[in-house]
CSV table of C-alpha atoms in Angstrom, one decimal:
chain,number,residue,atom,x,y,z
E,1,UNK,CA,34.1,-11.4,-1.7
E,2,UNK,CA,31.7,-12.9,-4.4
E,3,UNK,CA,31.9,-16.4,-2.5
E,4,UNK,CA,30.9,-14.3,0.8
E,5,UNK,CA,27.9,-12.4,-1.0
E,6,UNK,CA,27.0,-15.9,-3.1
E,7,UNK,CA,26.8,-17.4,0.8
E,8,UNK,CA,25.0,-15.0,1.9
E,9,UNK,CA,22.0,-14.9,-0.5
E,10,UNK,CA,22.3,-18.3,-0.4
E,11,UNK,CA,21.8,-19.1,3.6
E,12,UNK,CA,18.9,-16.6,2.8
E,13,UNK,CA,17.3,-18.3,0.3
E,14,UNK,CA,17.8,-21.3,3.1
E,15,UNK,CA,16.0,-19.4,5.7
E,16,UNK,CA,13.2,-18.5,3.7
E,17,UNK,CA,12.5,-22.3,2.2
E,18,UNK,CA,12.2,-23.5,5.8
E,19,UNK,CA,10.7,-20.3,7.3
E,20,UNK,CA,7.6,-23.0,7.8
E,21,UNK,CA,9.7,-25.3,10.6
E,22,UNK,CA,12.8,-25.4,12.5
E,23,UNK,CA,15.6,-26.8,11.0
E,24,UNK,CA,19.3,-27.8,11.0
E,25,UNK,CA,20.9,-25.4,9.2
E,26,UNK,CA,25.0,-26.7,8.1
E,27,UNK,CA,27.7,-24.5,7.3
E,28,UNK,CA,30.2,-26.4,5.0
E,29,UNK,CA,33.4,-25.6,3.6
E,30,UNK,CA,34.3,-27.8,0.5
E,31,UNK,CA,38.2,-29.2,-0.1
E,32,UNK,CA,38.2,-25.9,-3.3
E,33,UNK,CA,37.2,-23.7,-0.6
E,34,UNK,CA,33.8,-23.1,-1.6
E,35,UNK,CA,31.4,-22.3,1.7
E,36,UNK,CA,28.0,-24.2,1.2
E,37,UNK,CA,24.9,-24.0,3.2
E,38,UNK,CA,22.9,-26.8,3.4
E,39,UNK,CA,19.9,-28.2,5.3
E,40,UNK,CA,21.5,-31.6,5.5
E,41,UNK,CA,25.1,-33.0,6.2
E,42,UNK,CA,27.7,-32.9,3.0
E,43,UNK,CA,30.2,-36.1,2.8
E,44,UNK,CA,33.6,-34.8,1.7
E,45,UNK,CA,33.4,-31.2,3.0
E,46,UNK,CA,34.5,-29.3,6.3
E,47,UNK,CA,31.6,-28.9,8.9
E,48,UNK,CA,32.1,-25.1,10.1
E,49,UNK,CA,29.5,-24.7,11.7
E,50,UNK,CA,25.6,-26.0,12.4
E,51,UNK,CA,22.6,-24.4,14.2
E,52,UNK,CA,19.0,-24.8,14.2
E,53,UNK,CA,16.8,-22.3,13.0
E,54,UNK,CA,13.5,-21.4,14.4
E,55,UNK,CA,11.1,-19.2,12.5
E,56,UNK,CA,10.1,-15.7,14.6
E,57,UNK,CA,6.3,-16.6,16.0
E,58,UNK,CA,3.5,-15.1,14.2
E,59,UNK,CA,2.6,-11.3,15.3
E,60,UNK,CA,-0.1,-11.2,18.0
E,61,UNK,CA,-3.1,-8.6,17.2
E,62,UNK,CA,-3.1,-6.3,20.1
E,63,UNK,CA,-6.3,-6.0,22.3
E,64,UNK,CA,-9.7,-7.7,20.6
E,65,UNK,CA,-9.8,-8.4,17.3
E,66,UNK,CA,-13.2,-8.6,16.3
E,67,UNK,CA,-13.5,-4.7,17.8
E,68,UNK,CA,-10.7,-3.7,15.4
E,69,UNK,CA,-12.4,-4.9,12.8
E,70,UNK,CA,-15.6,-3.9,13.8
E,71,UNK,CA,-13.8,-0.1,14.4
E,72,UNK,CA,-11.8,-0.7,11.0
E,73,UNK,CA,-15.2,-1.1,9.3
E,74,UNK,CA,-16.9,1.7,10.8
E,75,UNK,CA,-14.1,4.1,9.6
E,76,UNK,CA,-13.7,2.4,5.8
E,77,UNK,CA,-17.8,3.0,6.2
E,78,UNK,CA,-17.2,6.7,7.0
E,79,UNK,CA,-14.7,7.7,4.4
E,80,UNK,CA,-16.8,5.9,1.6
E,81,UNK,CA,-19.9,7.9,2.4
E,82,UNK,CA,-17.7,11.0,2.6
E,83,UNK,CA,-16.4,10.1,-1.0
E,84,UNK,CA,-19.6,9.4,-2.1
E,85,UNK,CA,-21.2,13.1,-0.9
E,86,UNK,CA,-17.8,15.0,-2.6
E,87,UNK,CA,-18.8,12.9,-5.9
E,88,UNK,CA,-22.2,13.6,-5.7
E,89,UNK,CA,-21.6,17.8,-5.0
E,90,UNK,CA,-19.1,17.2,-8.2
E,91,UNK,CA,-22.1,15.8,-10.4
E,92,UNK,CA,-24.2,18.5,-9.9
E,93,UNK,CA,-21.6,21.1,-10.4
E,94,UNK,CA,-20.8,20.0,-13.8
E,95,UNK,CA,-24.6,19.4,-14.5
E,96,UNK,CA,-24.7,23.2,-13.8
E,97,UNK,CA,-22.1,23.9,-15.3
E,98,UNK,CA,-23.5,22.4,-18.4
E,99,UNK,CA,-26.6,23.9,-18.6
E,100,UNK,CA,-24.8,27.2,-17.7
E,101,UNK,CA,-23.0,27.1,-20.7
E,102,UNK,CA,-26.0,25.8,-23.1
E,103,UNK,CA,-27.6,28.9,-22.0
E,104,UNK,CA,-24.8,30.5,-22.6
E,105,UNK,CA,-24.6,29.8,-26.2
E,106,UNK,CA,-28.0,30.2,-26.6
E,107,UNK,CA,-27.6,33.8,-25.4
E,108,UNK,CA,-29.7,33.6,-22.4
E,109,UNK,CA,-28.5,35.4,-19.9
E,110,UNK,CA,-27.9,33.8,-16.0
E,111,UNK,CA,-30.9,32.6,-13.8
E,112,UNK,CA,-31.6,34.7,-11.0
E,113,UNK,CA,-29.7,32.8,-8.3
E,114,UNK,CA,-26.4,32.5,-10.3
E,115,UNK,CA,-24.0,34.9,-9.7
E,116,UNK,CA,-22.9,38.0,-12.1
E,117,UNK,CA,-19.7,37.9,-11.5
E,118,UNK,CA,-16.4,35.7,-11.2
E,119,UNK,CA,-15.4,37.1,-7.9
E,120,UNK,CA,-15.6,40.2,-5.6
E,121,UNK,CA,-18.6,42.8,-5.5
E,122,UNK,CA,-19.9,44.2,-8.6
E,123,UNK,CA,-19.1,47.7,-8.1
E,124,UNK,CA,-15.5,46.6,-8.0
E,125,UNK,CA,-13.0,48.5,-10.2
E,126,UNK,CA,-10.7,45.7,-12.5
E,127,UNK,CA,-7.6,45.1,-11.4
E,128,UNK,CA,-5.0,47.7,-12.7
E,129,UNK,CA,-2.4,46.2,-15.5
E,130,UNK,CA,1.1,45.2,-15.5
């Protein structure tokens, strides 16, 4: 079993190094036994088996390529602006926050377009307890 896993990893190991260019791929079997890969022939051991390997052809980009990128741009474009508006809105919330709470501590009460209240309408009775 470790001799089938060891030929295994190795044949891939194979595959990947000449991924580049076909090649002859051999499939040996030594006088202990052993199974060996190789990319070229072994005096001394057992030919199994041979075959040539041909790497898969590079993908293909579907339809044009220079409008995918062009679209691909356009959308990257998009988000960043979008990202860059959110950012901006959180700035100038913690700005006012800031100078909400420096007023605050200098006991100045709220400007007249800030809100009295957390939440609801100010004749609201608190939430009852427990």
């Amino acid at each position: 079993m470790a001799l089938r896993i060891a030929g295994i990893g190795l044949i891939a190991g194979l595959l990947l190094a000449f991924a580049a260019a076909g090649e002859t791929i051999y499939k040996y079997r030594q006088a202990d036994g052993q199974v060996i890969y190789s990319n070229r022939p072994i005096s001394g051991a057992v030919l199994l088996e041979q075959f040539e390997y041909e790497p898969p052809p590079r993908a293909r980009i579907e339809g044009d390529r220079e409008k995918s990128l062009v679209e691909g741009e356009q959308r990257i474009s998009k988000h960043l602006a979008a990202l860059e508006e959110a950012w901006n809105e959180v700035q100038e919330a913690r700005q006012a926050l800031w100078r909400a709470e420096e007023r605050l501590r200098a006991e100045i009460g709220p400007l007249e377009d800030e809100p009295r209240q957390l939440a609801g309408t100010a004749d609201a009775p608190p939430p009852a307890a427990g």
